[in-house]
Amino acid sequence: MKEFDIAFPIQHVPTEAELRQAAGRALGVRPERVAEVRIVRRSLDARGEILYRYRVQAVAQGEQLEKYQLPAYKDVSGADPVIVVGSGPAGMFAALRLLMEGRRPVVLERGKDVHRRKTDIAAANQQQRINPESNYCFGEGGAGTFSDGKLYTRSTKRGDIREVLHQLVAFGAKESILVDAHPHIGSDALPRIVEGIRHCIENHGGEYHFDEKVVDLQPVSDGHQHGWKVLCAGGAVYEAPQVILATGHSSHDIYRLFASKGWPLEAKGFALGVRAEHPQSLINRIQYHSKFQPGMPAAEYALVEQVEGRGVFSFCMCPGGILVPSATDAGEVVLNGMSNSMRNSPWANAGIVCSVEPGDVPDFDRYGVFALLEFQHAVERAMFDFSGSLQAPAQRLVDFCRKKDSQGLPRTSYQPGAVNAPLYELLPPPVFERLRVAFAAFDRKMKGYYTNDALVLGTESRTSSPVRIVRDPETMSVPGLPGLYPCGEGAGYAGGIVSSALDGILVAAAAASVAPTQG
Ligand SMILES: Cc1cc2nc3c(=O)[nH]c(=O)nc-3n(C[C@H](O)[C@H](O)[C@H](O)COP(=O)(O)OP(=O)(O)OC[C@H]3O[C@@H](n4cnc5c(N)ncnc54)[C@H](O)[C@@H]3O)c2cc1C
């Protein structure tokens, strides 16, 4: 097998014949003697002429390219159950892995199925009404359903990302996600995929229960068998030898439950700041060096700067995307970004956030392990208290950095709207001071980024969980609580769709490797 790189202008889709020609050259055989050729990676190169660079694998006659084979889902009707709390990427991929392992997933989800959830998402955008059980974070598919669906991760160490990507393709994602360097799905396609995953789980004997908010977890034992009783807000009780807890970073009640029982939690750093929204045309001009043409993908960016010992970085950049209200409760303003598969809105947005570590906010130390959680909430509340609604306090970018009030705001994609505000005062000073330094530095990396045509809005605060549920790295369960498996972003072991899915797979495999009677 030979692996080689080849580049074509961005608008040119390479033909089979062209790939075979190139493969023949790489293998040292005539094109007719090339048995198989396969693109394994595609990345955009805008440094000079705008090209797609392809990594290609090929074999000559007599050989075969290795094929990735997804493990099969088993019929698990009648098999021992594993309760999965939360149907986000961690919960869904844990449940799919349980099917492969021959265990029966019983998924409990506080929110609604994806169709009913859409009504609540619309209410947040149009009527500024947050349903605390069904919103951009809670409901079928979790926080990943109405998102950009970016599928990049740096956490390849955690597992085989192919298991995630191949399943997404099997449930309807474009095949290009298997090769794109920066794959994304888009929020127009995600609901269908999420629903397909549910149907697969149910068709193989698993269960899904919506509107089931887990409020208590009780270990049970009859001397031989250990397990868990899971109590829901509506009174339903479920029992299983094992529970996977994949409740996401906004399920603060689960952290409180752990604290009330004296179960182990630890503080963890996270990042907080603003969403910056630029005209996409400006980002295209900068990133494509004025060579952007219709048909090219909306340009992305990733920026990072160290300022006084803390990282300031772009987070969850959404090219051709929109801003959305991702609060989970009344009285808080939280922003995030999403896009559809075409990424064709006139805006580019990204969180520009500053990392905050335990010990950075001494005023909140009295809250112990919840210091950063309370700090996060205080900032979200300060934004709401200023606007009195889901409208986001906002300023033009340069004015923000110069602590100058803005004269009028540019249009924004954020449907609840932006309200002119001294955002520089509403943010905690150490965060604001680092952001202003970083924004100026970003302009040296992307000339034209630092402009008053861009809007900054508060606040981007749910970058990851500021609390971690302790788990044993060997057993993957909570020390002293066999059979209870914290999982995904909420447990503090992932950040993003793919890493959460990978963690779900890892945890499900660990849970399934334990005989049910051992708990
Ligand atoms: C608008 C938006 C856009 C995003 N865009 C991207 C992106 O493009 N790429 C990317 O990688 N990441 C993105 N993210 C982040 C990504 O969605 C999360 O990192 C990921 O969903 C975390 O997965 P998870 O399964 O650990 O948790 P979640 O997805 O948060 O899922 C947790 C689930 O648990 C349920 N739950 C919570 N508490 C309970 C309870 N007590 N009982 C029962 N159920 C409960 C919730 O309703 C939810 O469905 C985005 C997030 C948002 C909000």
Coordinates of C-alpha atoms and ligand atoms in Angstrom, one line a residue:
M1 CA 0.0 0.0 0.0
K2 CA 1.2 3.5 -0.8
E3 CA 0.0 6.7 0.7
F4 CA 0.6 9.9 -1.2
D5 CA -0.5 13.5 -1.4
I6 CA -2.0 15.3 -4.4
A7 CA -3.5 18.8 -4.8
F8 CA -6.2 20.2 -7.1
P9 CA -7.7 23.7 -7.4
I10 CA -10.6 23.9 -4.9
Q11 CA -13.4 23.8 -7.6
H12 CA -12.0 20.7 -9.3
V13 CA -13.3 17.4 -8.1
P14 CA -10.6 14.8 -8.9
T15 CA -11.9 12.1 -11.2
E16 CA -11.2 8.3 -10.7
A17 CA -8.9 8.5 -13.8
E18 CA -6.8 11.3 -12.3
L19 CA -6.5 9.5 -9.0
R20 CA -5.5 6.3 -10.8
Q21 CA -2.9 8.1 -12.8
A22 CA -1.4 9.6 -9.7
A23 CA -1.6 6.2 -7.8
G24 CA 0.2 4.5 -10.7
R25 CA 3.0 7.0 -10.5
A26 CA 3.2 6.5 -6.7
L27 CA 3.1 2.7 -7.0
G28 CA 5.4 2.6 -10.0
V29 CA 2.8 0.7 -12.1
R30 CA 0.6 1.5 -15.1
P31 CA -2.8 3.0 -14.1
E32 CA -4.6 -0.2 -15.2
R33 CA -2.6 -2.2 -12.7
V34 CA -3.9 0.0 -9.8
A35 CA -6.4 -2.2 -7.9
E36 CA -7.9 0.3 -5.5
V37 CA -7.5 4.0 -4.7
R38 CA -9.1 5.8 -1.9
I39 CA -9.0 9.4 -0.6
V40 CA -8.4 9.3 3.2
R41 CA -8.1 13.0 4.0
R42 CA -9.0 16.3 2.4
S43 CA -7.7 19.7 3.7
L44 CA -8.0 23.2 2.4
D45 CA -4.8 25.1 1.7
A46 CA -5.3 28.8 1.2
R47 CA -1.7 29.9 1.6
G48 CA -1.2 30.5 -2.1
E49 CA -3.5 29.3 -4.9
I50 CA -6.5 27.9 -3.1
L51 CA -6.2 24.1 -3.2
Y52 CA -7.7 21.0 -1.7
R53 CA -4.8 18.7 -0.6
Y54 CA -5.8 15.1 -0.7
R55 CA -4.1 12.2 1.1
V56 CA -4.6 9.1 -1.0
Q57 CA -4.1 5.4 -0.4
A58 CA -3.6 3.0 -3.3
V59 CA -2.7 -0.6 -3.9
A60 CA -1.6 -2.5 -7.0
Q61 CA -3.3 -5.6 -8.3
G62 CA -3.0 -8.5 -5.9
E63 CA -3.4 -6.4 -2.8
Q64 CA -6.4 -4.9 -1.0
L65 CA -6.9 -1.7 1.0
E66 CA -7.8 -2.3 4.6
K67 CA -11.5 -1.7 5.3
Y68 CA -12.8 -0.4 8.5
Q69 CA -15.5 -2.7 9.8
L70 CA -18.0 -1.4 12.3
P71 CA -18.8 -3.9 15.1
A72 CA -22.3 -5.2 14.6
Y73 CA -25.2 -4.2 16.8
K74 CA -26.7 -7.2 18.6
D75 CA -30.4 -7.8 19.5
V76 CA -30.3 -7.1 23.2
S77 CA -34.0 -7.8 24.0
G78 CA -33.9 -9.6 27.3
A79 CA -30.2 -8.8 28.0
D80 CA -29.1 -7.2 31.2
P81 CA -29.8 -3.5 31.2
V82 CA -27.5 -0.5 31.6
I83 CA -29.2 2.8 32.4
V84 CA -27.8 5.6 30.4
V85 CA -28.8 9.0 31.8
G86 CA -28.7 11.7 29.0
S87 CA -29.0 11.3 25.3
G88 CA -26.3 13.7 24.2
P89 CA -23.3 12.4 22.1
A90 CA -21.8 10.7 25.2
G91 CA -25.1 8.9 26.0
M92 CA -26.0 8.0 22.4
F93 CA -22.6 6.6 21.6
A94 CA -22.5 4.7 24.9
A95 CA -25.9 3.2 24.1
L96 CA -24.8 2.2 20.6
R97 CA -21.6 0.6 22.1
L98 CA -23.8 -1.3 24.6
L99 CA -25.7 -2.8 21.6
M100 CA -22.4 -4.0 20.2
E101 CA -21.5 -5.5 23.6
G102 CA -24.8 -7.3 23.9
R103 CA -26.1 -5.1 26.8
R104 CA -29.5 -3.4 26.8
P105 CA -29.4 0.4 27.0
V106 CA -32.2 2.1 28.8
V107 CA -31.8 5.8 28.0
L108 CA -33.4 8.3 30.4
E109 CA -33.6 11.9 29.0
R110 CA -35.0 14.9 30.9
G111 CA -35.9 16.7 27.7
K112 CA -38.1 16.0 24.8
D113 CA -37.7 14.0 21.6
V114 CA -36.1 16.0 18.8
H115 CA -39.4 17.0 17.1
R116 CA -41.1 18.3 20.2
R117 CA -37.8 20.0 21.2
K118 CA -37.9 22.2 18.1
T119 CA -40.9 24.1 19.5
D120 CA -39.0 25.0 22.7
I121 CA -35.9 26.0 20.6
A122 CA -38.2 28.3 18.6
A123 CA -39.7 29.8 21.8
A124 CA -36.3 30.6 23.1
N125 CA -35.4 32.4 19.8
Q126 CA -38.7 34.1 19.1
Q127 CA -40.4 34.6 22.5
Q128 CA -37.3 34.7 24.7
R129 CA -38.7 31.9 26.8
I130 CA -36.4 29.2 28.2
N131 CA -37.9 25.8 29.1
P132 CA -35.6 24.5 31.8
E133 CA -36.1 20.9 30.6
S134 CA -36.0 21.4 26.8
N135 CA -33.7 24.0 25.2
Y136 CA -30.4 24.2 23.2
C137 CA -28.7 22.0 25.8
F138 CA -31.4 19.6 27.0
G139 CA -33.4 17.2 25.0
E140 CA -32.8 14.4 22.5
G141 CA -29.3 14.5 21.1
G142 CA -28.1 16.8 23.9
A143 CA -26.2 20.0 23.2
G144 CA -24.9 18.6 19.9
T145 CA -28.3 18.5 18.1
F146 CA -28.8 22.1 17.2
S147 CA -25.2 23.0 16.8
D148 CA -22.6 23.5 14.0
G149 CA -21.9 19.8 14.3
K150 CA -18.2 20.3 14.0
L151 CA -16.5 17.0 14.4
Y152 CA -12.9 17.9 15.2
T153 CA -11.2 16.7 18.3
R154 CA -7.7 16.7 19.6
S155 CA -8.5 13.8 21.9
T156 CA -7.6 10.9 19.4
K157 CA -5.9 9.2 22.3
R158 CA -9.3 8.5 23.8
G159 CA -10.3 6.0 21.2
D160 CA -11.0 5.2 17.6
I161 CA -12.7 8.2 16.1
R162 CA -13.7 6.0 13.1
E163 CA -16.3 4.3 15.3
V164 CA -18.0 7.7 15.8
L165 CA -17.7 8.9 12.2
H166 CA -18.7 5.7 10.5
Q167 CA -21.8 5.4 12.7
L168 CA -22.7 9.0 11.9
V169 CA -22.4 8.2 8.2
A170 CA -24.5 5.1 8.7
F171 CA -27.2 7.3 10.3
G172 CA -27.2 9.7 7.4
A173 CA -24.2 12.1 7.7
K174 CA -22.3 12.9 4.4
E175 CA -19.5 10.6 3.6
S176 CA -17.2 13.6 3.3
I177 CA -16.9 13.7 7.2
L178 CA -14.8 10.5 6.9
V179 CA -12.0 12.4 5.0
D180 CA -12.4 16.1 5.7
A181 CA -9.7 17.6 7.9
H182 CA -12.4 19.8 9.5
P183 CA -15.7 17.8 9.2
H184 CA -19.0 19.2 10.1
I185 CA -22.6 18.1 9.8
G186 CA -24.9 21.1 10.4
S187 CA -28.0 21.6 12.4
D188 CA -30.3 20.9 9.5
A189 CA -29.0 17.3 9.2
L190 CA -28.3 16.5 12.9
P191 CA -31.9 16.0 14.1
R192 CA -32.5 13.2 11.5
I193 CA -29.3 11.5 12.5
V194 CA -30.1 11.7 16.2
E195 CA -33.5 10.2 15.5
G196 CA -32.0 7.4 13.4
I197 CA -29.7 6.5 16.4
R198 CA -32.8 6.3 18.6
H199 CA -34.6 4.1 16.2
C200 CA -31.6 1.8 15.9
I201 CA -31.4 1.4 19.7
E202 CA -35.1 0.7 20.0
N203 CA -35.1 -1.7 17.1
H204 CA -32.4 -3.7 18.7
G205 CA -34.2 -4.0 22.0
G206 CA -33.0 -0.9 23.9
E207 CA -35.3 1.7 25.4
Y208 CA -35.7 5.5 25.3
H209 CA -37.7 7.4 27.9
F210 CA -38.2 11.2 27.4
D211 CA -39.3 13.7 30.0
E212 CA -37.5 11.6 32.6
K213 CA -35.4 13.9 34.7
V214 CA -33.2 11.8 37.0
V215 CA -33.3 13.3 40.5
D216 CA -31.7 10.6 42.7
L217 CA -29.3 7.7 42.4
Q218 CA -29.3 5.0 45.1
P219 CA -27.0 2.0 45.3
V220 CA -28.9 -1.2 46.1
S221 CA -27.6 -4.6 47.2
D222 CA -29.1 -7.8 48.3
G223 CA -25.8 -9.3 49.4
H224 CA -25.0 -11.0 46.1
Q225 CA -26.1 -8.5 43.5
H226 CA -25.2 -4.8 43.5
G227 CA -26.9 -2.3 41.4
W228 CA -28.5 1.1 41.2
K229 CA -32.0 2.5 41.6
V230 CA -32.6 5.6 39.5
L231 CA -35.4 7.9 40.6
C232 CA -37.0 10.4 38.2
A233 CA -38.8 13.7 38.9
G234 CA -42.2 12.2 37.9
G235 CA -41.9 9.3 40.3
A236 CA -40.7 6.6 37.9
V237 CA -38.0 4.3 39.3
Y238 CA -35.6 2.3 37.1
E239 CA -33.1 -0.3 38.3
A240 CA -30.0 -1.8 36.7
P241 CA -26.7 -3.2 37.7
Q242 CA -24.9 -0.2 36.1
V243 CA -25.6 3.4 35.3
I244 CA -23.8 5.6 32.9
L245 CA -24.2 9.3 33.8
A246 CA -23.9 11.4 30.7
T247 CA -25.8 14.5 31.7
G248 CA -23.7 17.3 30.1
H249 CA -22.2 20.4 31.5
S250 CA -25.4 22.2 32.2
S251 CA -27.0 19.6 34.5
H252 CA -26.0 21.4 37.7
D253 CA -28.6 19.5 39.7
I254 CA -26.5 16.3 39.2
Y255 CA -23.4 18.0 40.7
R256 CA -25.6 19.2 43.6
L257 CA -26.9 15.6 44.1
F258 CA -23.3 14.3 44.3
A259 CA -22.4 17.0 46.8
S260 CA -25.4 16.3 49.0
K261 CA -24.4 12.6 49.1
G262 CA -20.7 13.4 49.8
W263 CA -19.7 11.7 46.5
P264 CA -16.4 12.9 45.0
L265 CA -16.3 16.0 42.9
E266 CA -13.4 18.3 42.0
A267 CA -13.1 21.8 40.7
K268 CA -11.9 22.1 37.1
G269 CA -10.8 25.0 34.9
F270 CA -13.1 26.2 32.1
A271 CA -13.1 29.2 29.8
L272 CA -15.4 32.3 29.7
G273 CA -15.7 35.4 27.5
V274 CA -17.8 36.7 24.6
R275 CA -19.0 35.7 21.2
A276 CA -17.5 37.7 18.4
E277 CA -19.5 38.1 15.3
H278 CA -18.0 39.3 12.0
P279 CA -19.4 39.6 8.5
Q280 CA -18.5 36.2 6.9
S281 CA -17.4 38.2 3.8
L282 CA -14.7 39.9 5.9
I283 CA -13.4 36.5 7.3
N284 CA -13.4 35.1 3.7
R285 CA -11.4 38.1 2.5
I286 CA -8.9 37.7 5.3
Q287 CA -8.5 33.9 5.2
Y288 CA -8.6 33.5 1.4
H289 CA -6.4 36.6 0.8
S290 CA -9.1 38.3 -1.2
K291 CA -9.4 35.2 -3.5
F292 CA -12.7 34.0 -2.2
Q293 CA -15.2 32.9 -4.9
P294 CA -18.8 31.7 -4.6
G295 CA -18.8 27.9 -4.1
M296 CA -15.8 27.9 -1.8
P297 CA -16.5 26.9 1.8
A298 CA -17.1 29.8 4.2
A299 CA -13.7 30.4 5.8
E300 CA -12.9 29.3 9.3
Y301 CA -10.4 30.6 11.8
A302 CA -8.7 29.4 15.0
L303 CA -6.9 31.9 17.2
V304 CA -5.0 31.6 20.4
E305 CA -2.9 34.0 22.5
Q306 CA -1.3 33.7 25.9
V307 CA -2.0 36.7 28.1
E308 CA -0.6 36.9 31.6
G309 CA -0.5 33.2 32.2
R310 CA -3.9 32.3 30.8
G311 CA -4.9 31.2 27.3
V312 CA -7.3 33.4 25.3
F313 CA -8.6 31.4 22.4
S314 CA -11.4 31.1 19.8
F315 CA -13.9 28.4 20.7
C316 CA -16.5 26.7 18.5
M317 CA -16.0 28.9 15.5
C318 CA -19.1 28.8 13.3
P319 CA -18.5 29.9 9.7
G320 CA -21.7 31.0 8.0
G321 CA -23.5 30.4 11.3
I322 CA -25.8 32.1 13.7
L323 CA -25.8 32.9 17.4
V324 CA -28.3 31.1 19.6
P325 CA -29.5 31.5 23.2
S326 CA -28.2 28.4 25.0
A327 CA -29.3 29.2 28.5
T328 CA -30.9 26.4 30.5
D329 CA -32.8 28.5 33.0
A330 CA -34.6 31.8 33.2
G331 CA -32.5 34.8 34.4
E332 CA -29.3 34.0 32.5
V333 CA -27.9 35.0 29.1
V334 CA -25.7 32.4 27.5
L335 CA -24.7 32.4 23.8
N336 CA -23.4 29.7 21.5
G337 CA -23.2 29.3 17.8
M338 CA -24.6 26.9 15.2
S339 CA -24.8 26.6 11.5
N340 CA -26.5 24.5 8.8
S341 CA -24.7 22.2 6.5
M342 CA -24.3 24.9 3.8
R343 CA -22.8 27.3 6.3
N344 CA -24.4 30.1 4.2
S345 CA -25.4 32.8 6.7
P346 CA -23.8 36.2 6.2
W347 CA -22.1 35.9 9.6
A348 CA -19.1 34.2 11.2
N349 CA -19.1 33.8 14.9
A350 CA -16.8 32.3 17.5
G351 CA -16.5 32.3 21.2
I352 CA -13.4 34.3 22.3
V353 CA -12.8 33.0 25.8
C354 CA -10.2 33.2 28.5
S355 CA -9.3 30.2 30.6
V356 CA -10.2 30.4 34.2
E357 CA -8.6 28.0 36.6
P358 CA -9.5 27.0 40.2
G359 CA -8.2 29.7 42.5
D360 CA -8.5 32.5 39.9
V361 CA -11.7 33.9 41.5
P362 CA -11.0 34.2 45.3
D363 CA -14.3 36.0 45.8
F364 CA -16.0 32.7 45.1
D365 CA -13.7 30.5 47.1
R366 CA -16.4 30.2 49.8
Y367 CA -18.4 28.0 47.4
G368 CA -15.6 25.3 47.6
V369 CA -15.8 22.9 44.7
F370 CA -18.6 25.0 43.2
A371 CA -16.5 28.2 43.1
L372 CA -16.2 28.3 39.3
L373 CA -19.7 27.1 38.7
E374 CA -21.0 30.0 40.9
F375 CA -18.6 32.4 39.1
Q376 CA -19.9 31.2 35.7
H377 CA -23.5 31.7 36.8
A378 CA -22.8 35.2 38.3
V379 CA -21.5 36.3 34.9
E380 CA -24.5 34.8 33.1
R381 CA -26.9 36.5 35.6
A382 CA -25.1 39.9 35.3
M383 CA -25.8 39.8 31.5
F384 CA -29.4 39.1 32.1
D385 CA -29.7 41.7 34.8
F386 CA -28.4 44.3 32.4
S387 CA -30.8 43.5 29.5
G388 CA -33.7 42.1 31.6
S389 CA -34.2 39.5 28.9
L390 CA -32.4 37.1 26.6
Q391 CA -31.1 40.0 24.6
A392 CA -27.3 40.0 24.7
P393 CA -25.4 42.9 26.1
A394 CA -23.1 43.9 23.1
Q395 CA -20.6 46.3 21.7
R396 CA -18.6 46.9 18.6
L397 CA -15.3 45.1 19.0
V398 CA -12.9 48.1 19.0
D399 CA -15.1 50.1 21.3
F400 CA -15.2 47.2 23.7
C401 CA -11.5 47.0 23.8
R402 CA -11.1 50.8 24.2
K403 CA -13.8 50.8 26.9
K404 CA -15.8 53.2 24.8
D405 CA -19.6 53.0 24.5
S406 CA -20.7 52.1 21.0
Q407 CA -22.8 54.4 18.8
G408 CA -25.3 52.0 17.4
L409 CA -24.7 48.3 16.8
P410 CA -24.3 46.4 13.5
R411 CA -26.9 43.8 12.6
T412 CA -26.6 40.5 14.4
S413 CA -27.8 36.9 13.7
Y414 CA -28.8 36.6 17.3
Q415 CA -32.6 36.4 17.1
P416 CA -33.4 37.6 20.6
G417 CA -31.4 40.7 19.7
A418 CA -28.4 42.6 21.1
V419 CA -28.6 45.5 23.5
N420 CA -26.0 48.3 23.5
A421 CA -24.1 47.9 26.8
P422 CA -20.8 48.6 28.5
L423 CA -19.8 44.9 28.1
Y424 CA -16.3 45.8 29.3
E425 CA -17.8 46.6 32.7
L426 CA -20.1 43.5 32.8
L427 CA -17.3 41.0 32.4
P428 CA -15.0 40.2 35.3
P429 CA -12.0 42.6 35.0
P430 CA -9.3 39.8 34.7
V431 CA -11.3 38.3 31.8
F432 CA -11.9 41.6 30.1
E433 CA -8.3 42.8 30.4
R434 CA -7.0 39.6 28.8
L435 CA -9.6 39.6 26.0
R436 CA -8.7 43.2 25.0
V437 CA -5.0 42.3 24.7
A438 CA -5.8 39.1 22.8
F439 CA -8.2 40.9 20.3
A440 CA -5.5 43.3 19.4
A441 CA -3.0 40.5 19.0
F442 CA -5.4 38.5 16.8
D443 CA -5.3 41.4 14.3
R444 CA -1.6 40.7 13.8
K445 CA -2.6 37.1 12.8
M446 CA -5.7 38.0 10.8
K447 CA -5.3 41.5 9.4
G448 CA -8.7 43.2 9.6
Y449 CA -10.1 41.1 12.4
Y450 CA -10.0 43.9 14.9
T451 CA -12.7 46.1 13.5
N452 CA -15.8 48.0 14.7
D453 CA -17.7 46.1 12.0
A454 CA -17.6 43.2 14.4
L455 CA -19.8 42.8 17.4
V456 CA -18.9 41.2 20.7
L457 CA -21.8 39.8 22.8
G458 CA -22.0 38.5 26.3
T459 CA -21.6 35.8 27.2
E460 CA -19.9 32.6 26.1
S461 CA -19.6 30.7 29.3
R462 CA -20.5 27.1 28.8
T463 CA -17.3 26.1 27.1
S464 CA -16.9 23.0 29.3
S465 CA -17.8 22.0 32.8
P466 CA -16.2 23.8 35.8
V467 CA -16.7 20.7 37.9
R468 CA -15.5 17.1 37.4
I469 CA -17.0 14.0 38.8
V470 CA -14.1 11.9 40.0
R471 CA -13.7 8.5 38.3
D472 CA -11.2 5.7 38.6
P473 CA -9.1 5.6 35.4
E474 CA -9.1 1.8 35.5
T475 CA -12.7 0.9 36.2
M476 CA -14.1 4.2 34.8
S477 CA -16.6 4.2 37.7
V478 CA -16.8 6.6 40.7
P479 CA -14.3 5.4 43.4
G480 CA -16.3 3.5 46.1
L481 CA -19.5 3.5 43.9
P482 CA -19.1 0.5 41.6
G483 CA -21.4 0.5 38.7
L484 CA -21.8 4.3 38.5
Y485 CA -20.0 5.6 35.4
P486 CA -19.6 9.4 35.0
C487 CA -19.3 10.1 31.3
G488 CA -18.8 12.8 28.7
E489 CA -18.5 16.6 29.0
G490 CA -20.7 17.0 32.1
A491 CA -18.5 14.6 34.1
G492 CA -15.5 16.6 33.0
Y493 CA -13.9 14.1 30.6
A494 CA -14.7 15.6 27.2
G495 CA -15.4 18.8 25.4
G496 CA -17.2 18.7 22.1
I497 CA -19.3 16.2 20.2
V498 CA -16.6 13.8 19.2
S499 CA -14.7 13.6 22.4
S500 CA -18.0 13.1 24.3
A501 CA -18.9 10.3 21.9
L502 CA -15.5 8.7 22.3
D503 CA -15.9 8.9 26.1
G504 CA -19.3 7.3 25.8
I505 CA -17.8 4.4 23.9
L506 CA -15.0 4.0 26.4
V507 CA -17.3 4.0 29.4
A508 CA -19.8 1.7 27.8
A509 CA -17.1 -0.8 27.0
A510 CA -15.8 -0.6 30.6
A511 CA -19.4 -1.0 32.0
A512 CA -20.1 -4.0 29.7
S513 CA -16.8 -5.7 30.6
V514 CA -18.1 -6.1 34.2
A515 CA -20.5 -9.0 34.9
P516 CA -23.9 -7.5 35.8
T517 CA -23.9 -9.2 39.2
Q518 CA -20.7 -7.5 40.2
G519 CA -22.4 -4.1 39.7
Ligands
LIG1 C1 -25.4 25.6 20.3 C2 -24.3 24.7 20.6 C3 -23.4 24.4 19.5 C4 -22.3 23.5 19.6 N1 -21.5 23.3 18.6 C5 -20.6 22.3 18.7 C6 -19.9 21.9 17.5 O1 -20.1 22.4 16.4 N2 -18.9 20.9 17.7 C7 -18.7 20.3 18.9 O2 -17.8 19.5 19.0 N3 -19.4 20.7 20.0 C8 -20.3 21.7 19.9 N4 -21.1 22.0 21.0 C9 -20.7 21.3 22.3 C10 -21.3 19.9 22.2 O3 -22.6 19.9 21.9 C11 -21.1 19.2 23.6 O4 -19.7 19.2 23.9 C12 -21.6 17.8 23.6 O5 -23.0 17.8 23.2 C13 -21.4 17.2 25.0 O6 -22.0 15.9 25.0 P1 -22.5 15.1 26.2 O7 -23.2 14.0 25.8 O8 -21.4 14.9 27.2 O9 -23.5 16.1 26.9 P2 -24.9 16.9 26.3 O10 -24.8 16.9 24.9 O11 -24.9 18.1 27.1 O12 -26.0 15.9 26.7 C14 -26.4 15.7 28.0 C15 -27.9 15.2 28.0 O13 -28.3 14.8 29.3 C16 -29.6 15.2 29.5 N5 -29.7 15.4 31.0 C17 -29.1 16.3 31.8 N6 -29.5 16.1 33.1 C18 -30.3 15.1 33.1 C19 -31.0 14.4 34.1 N7 -30.9 14.8 35.4 N8 -31.8 13.4 33.8 C20 -32.0 13.0 32.5 N9 -31.3 13.6 31.5 C21 -30.5 14.6 31.8 C22 -29.7 16.5 28.8 O14 -31.0 16.9 28.5 C23 -28.9 16.3 27.5 O15 -29.7 15.8 26.5 C24 -22.1 22.9 20.9 C25 -23.0 23.2 22.0 C26 -24.0 24.0 21.8 C27 -25.0 24.3 23.0

